Structure formats: structure tokens, C-alpha cells
mmCIF file of C-alpha atoms in Angstrom:
data_model
loop_
_atom_site.group_PDB
_atom_site.id
_atom_site.type_symbol
_atom_site.label_atom_id
_atom_site.label_comp_id
_atom_site.label_asym_id
_atom_site.label_seq_id
_atom_site.Cartn_x
_atom_site.Cartn_y
_atom_site.Cartn_z
ATOM 1 C CA UNK A 1 -43.391 -6.083 1.465
ATOM 2 C CA UNK A 2 -39.786 -5.485 0.349
ATOM 3 C CA UNK A 3 -38.653 -6.963 -2.887
ATOM 4 C CA UNK A 4 -35.384 -8.883 -2.656
ATOM 5 C CA UNK A 5 -32.720 -7.927 -5.209
ATOM 6 C CA UNK A 6 -31.504 -10.966 -7.336
ATOM 7 C CA UNK A 7 -27.967 -11.738 -7.131
ATOM 8 C CA UNK A 8 -27.568 -10.637 -10.630
ATOM 9 C CA UNK A 9 -29.622 -7.692 -10.257
ATOM 10 C CA UNK A 10 -28.092 -4.340 -8.815
ATOM 11 C CA UNK A 11 -30.069 -1.305 -7.601
ATOM 12 C CA UNK A 12 -29.992 1.667 -10.069
ATOM 13 C CA UNK A 13 -27.654 4.314 -8.932
ATOM 14 C CA UNK A 14 -27.677 7.799 -10.793
ATOM 15 C CA UNK A 15 -24.329 8.570 -12.216
ATOM 16 C CA UNK A 16 -22.947 11.785 -10.565
ATOM 17 C CA UNK A 17 -19.859 13.465 -12.073
ATOM 18 C CA UNK A 18 -16.780 12.967 -9.781
ATOM 19 C CA UNK A 19 -15.354 16.439 -8.901
ATOM 20 C CA UNK A 20 -12.246 17.099 -6.895
ATOM 21 C CA UNK A 21 -12.732 19.480 -3.882
ATOM 22 C CA UNK A 22 -10.374 21.750 -5.298
ATOM 23 C CA UNK A 23 -12.599 22.403 -8.300
ATOM 24 C CA UNK A 24 -14.905 25.549 -8.381
ATOM 25 C CA UNK A 25 -17.580 25.535 -5.722
ATOM 26 C CA UNK A 26 -21.150 25.687 -6.892
ATOM 27 C CA UNK A 27 -23.004 28.838 -7.193
ATOM 28 C CA UNK A 28 -26.753 29.584 -7.585
ATOM 29 C CA UNK A 29 -26.003 31.025 -10.958
ATOM 30 C CA UNK A 30 -24.988 27.654 -12.402
ATOM 31 C CA UNK A 31 -27.953 25.527 -10.964
ATOM 32 C CA UNK A 32 -30.215 26.545 -13.795
ATOM 33 C CA UNK A 33 -32.654 28.701 -11.781
ATOM 34 C CA UNK A 34 -34.479 31.744 -13.312
ATOM 35 C CA UNK A 35 -33.358 35.405 -12.636
ATOM 36 C CA UNK A 36 -36.562 35.640 -10.238
ATOM 37 C CA UNK A 37 -35.524 33.010 -8.121
ATOM 38 C CA UNK A 38 -31.826 33.856 -8.086
ATOM 39 C CA UNK A 39 -33.130 37.431 -6.977
ATOM 40 C CA UNK A 40 -35.036 35.733 -4.163
ATOM 41 C CA UNK A 41 -32.152 33.637 -3.158
ATOM 42 C CA UNK A 42 -30.061 36.895 -3.007
ATOM 43 C CA UNK A 43 -32.617 38.542 -0.824
ATOM 44 C CA UNK A 44 -32.439 35.702 1.684
ATOM 45 C CA UNK A 45 -28.616 36.164 1.701
ATOM 46 C CA UNK A 46 -28.100 32.560 0.618
ATOM 47 C CA UNK A 47 -24.679 33.170 -0.807
ATOM 48 C CA UNK A 48 -23.848 29.617 -2.112
ATOM 49 C CA UNK A 49 -25.802 26.427 -2.434
ATOM 50 C CA UNK A 50 -25.156 23.713 0.072
ATOM 51 C CA UNK A 51 -23.918 20.267 -1.248
ATOM 52 C CA UNK A 52 -27.318 18.771 -1.161
ATOM 53 C CA UNK A 53 -28.722 21.715 -3.141
ATOM 54 C CA UNK A 54 -25.846 21.806 -5.700
ATOM 55 C CA UNK A 55 -26.508 18.084 -6.400
ATOM 56 C CA UNK A 56 -30.268 17.942 -6.134
ATOM 57 C CA UNK A 57 -31.487 21.022 -7.808
ATOM 58 C CA UNK A 58 -30.130 20.482 -11.324
ATOM 59 C CA UNK A 59 -31.422 17.036 -11.267
ATOM 60 C CA UNK A 60 -34.956 18.078 -10.152
ATOM 61 C CA UNK A 61 -34.916 20.720 -12.812
ATOM 62 C CA UNK A 62 -34.285 17.944 -15.372
ATOM 63 C CA UNK A 63 -37.334 16.104 -14.003
ATOM 64 C CA UNK A 64 -35.398 13.391 -12.311
ATOM 65 C CA UNK A 65 -36.418 11.671 -9.084
ATOM 66 C CA UNK A 66 -34.325 12.230 -6.067
ATOM 67 C CA UNK A 67 -33.782 10.230 -2.916
ATOM 68 C CA UNK A 68 -31.372 12.160 -0.656
ATOM 69 C CA UNK A 69 -30.374 11.960 2.865
ATOM 70 C CA UNK A 70 -28.609 14.923 4.671
ATOM 71 C CA UNK A 71 -28.474 16.313 8.137
ATOM 72 C CA UNK A 72 -30.730 18.985 9.720
ATOM 73 C CA UNK A 73 -30.250 22.347 8.548
ATOM 74 C CA UNK A 74 -28.429 21.563 5.275
ATOM 75 C CA UNK A 75 -31.063 22.909 3.007
ATOM 76 C CA UNK A 76 -33.117 19.831 1.866
ATOM 77 C CA UNK A 77 -36.224 21.752 1.786
ATOM 78 C CA UNK A 78 -35.054 24.538 -0.434
ATOM 79 C CA UNK A 79 -33.384 21.989 -2.683
ATOM 80 C CA UNK A 80 -37.089 20.525 -3.081
ATOM 81 C CA UNK A 81 -38.948 23.746 -3.252
ATOM 82 C CA UNK A 82 -36.776 25.819 -5.538
ATOM 83 C CA UNK A 83 -37.258 23.448 -8.564
ATOM 84 C CA UNK A 84 -40.929 23.201 -7.905
ATOM 85 C CA UNK A 85 -41.112 27.134 -7.855
ATOM 86 C CA UNK A 86 -39.005 27.204 -10.997
ATOM 87 C CA UNK A 87 -41.655 25.047 -12.776
ATOM 88 C CA UNK A 88 -44.520 27.064 -11.529
ATOM 89 C CA UNK A 89 -42.848 30.219 -12.807
ATOM 90 C CA UNK A 90 -42.217 28.676 -16.130
ATOM 91 C CA UNK A 91 -45.790 27.496 -16.435
ATOM 92 C CA UNK A 92 -47.237 30.980 -15.503
ATOM 93 C CA UNK A 93 -44.817 32.715 -17.930
ATOM 94 C CA UNK A 94 -45.799 30.177 -20.645
ATOM 95 C CA UNK A 95 -49.673 30.835 -20.017
ATOM 96 C CA UNK A 96 -49.184 34.650 -20.016
ATOM 97 C CA UNK A 97 -47.330 34.416 -23.355
ATOM 98 C CA UNK A 98 -50.181 32.198 -24.727
ATOM 99 C CA UNK A 99 -52.845 34.661 -23.329
ATOM 100 C CA UNK A 100 -50.969 37.675 -24.994
ATOM 101 C CA UNK A 101 -50.840 35.964 -28.099
ATOM 102 C CA UNK A 102 -54.336 35.110 -28.120
ATOM 103 C CA UNK A 103 -55.639 38.502 -27.536
ATOM 104 C CA UNK A 104 -53.322 40.027 -30.335
#
């Protein structure tokens, strides 16, 4: 059952910085991905992130929930999977450092 919004209540909308189209285009390097994932992205010949990827990946890396709508073939799956892979790689790296410290 859907909950009706009170007249005084407004849905929460995440604040997104407003950028002019003339500003610099997003690159994979400035999305916060690790070098290993950047290498994988380069091997796939993904030169620049799509709009949905540029907006969703940084938010997902911050742990924010994302509800996005974009057309077929715009990279929604990569926008979801890349932050998940980033967290898995970070966890593995942390576990490896912990195991190395325990054996020293």
C-alpha cells in the first residue's frame, strides 16, 4: 500500500551539484575507483563514464542509496557493479593486510 505524502511533507531529493554542460566532462579517474578497476575499465575500452555512471558511482561509493532511471544501453549495470567491486577489493585488501600483520 502506498503512503500518501502530507501536504506539508515533501519527498527527500538528494542534492546534486549543478554543472553547466561547458564544464569538464567526467572521467573514470575522478569517480573514486581504485587503480585495479580503472585498469579493467581501460581494458574494456570504456573511455568516459556515461551520465548515469558519473552521477551514480560516486554516490554509491559513499554508501548512499540510489534510485535511477536511464535508457537501455546507458551503463546502469556498470554504475551498480563498479562500486560493489570496489568495496569487495577494499575488503580483500584489508583482510590481506590484517593476515600479513598477524603472521609478522
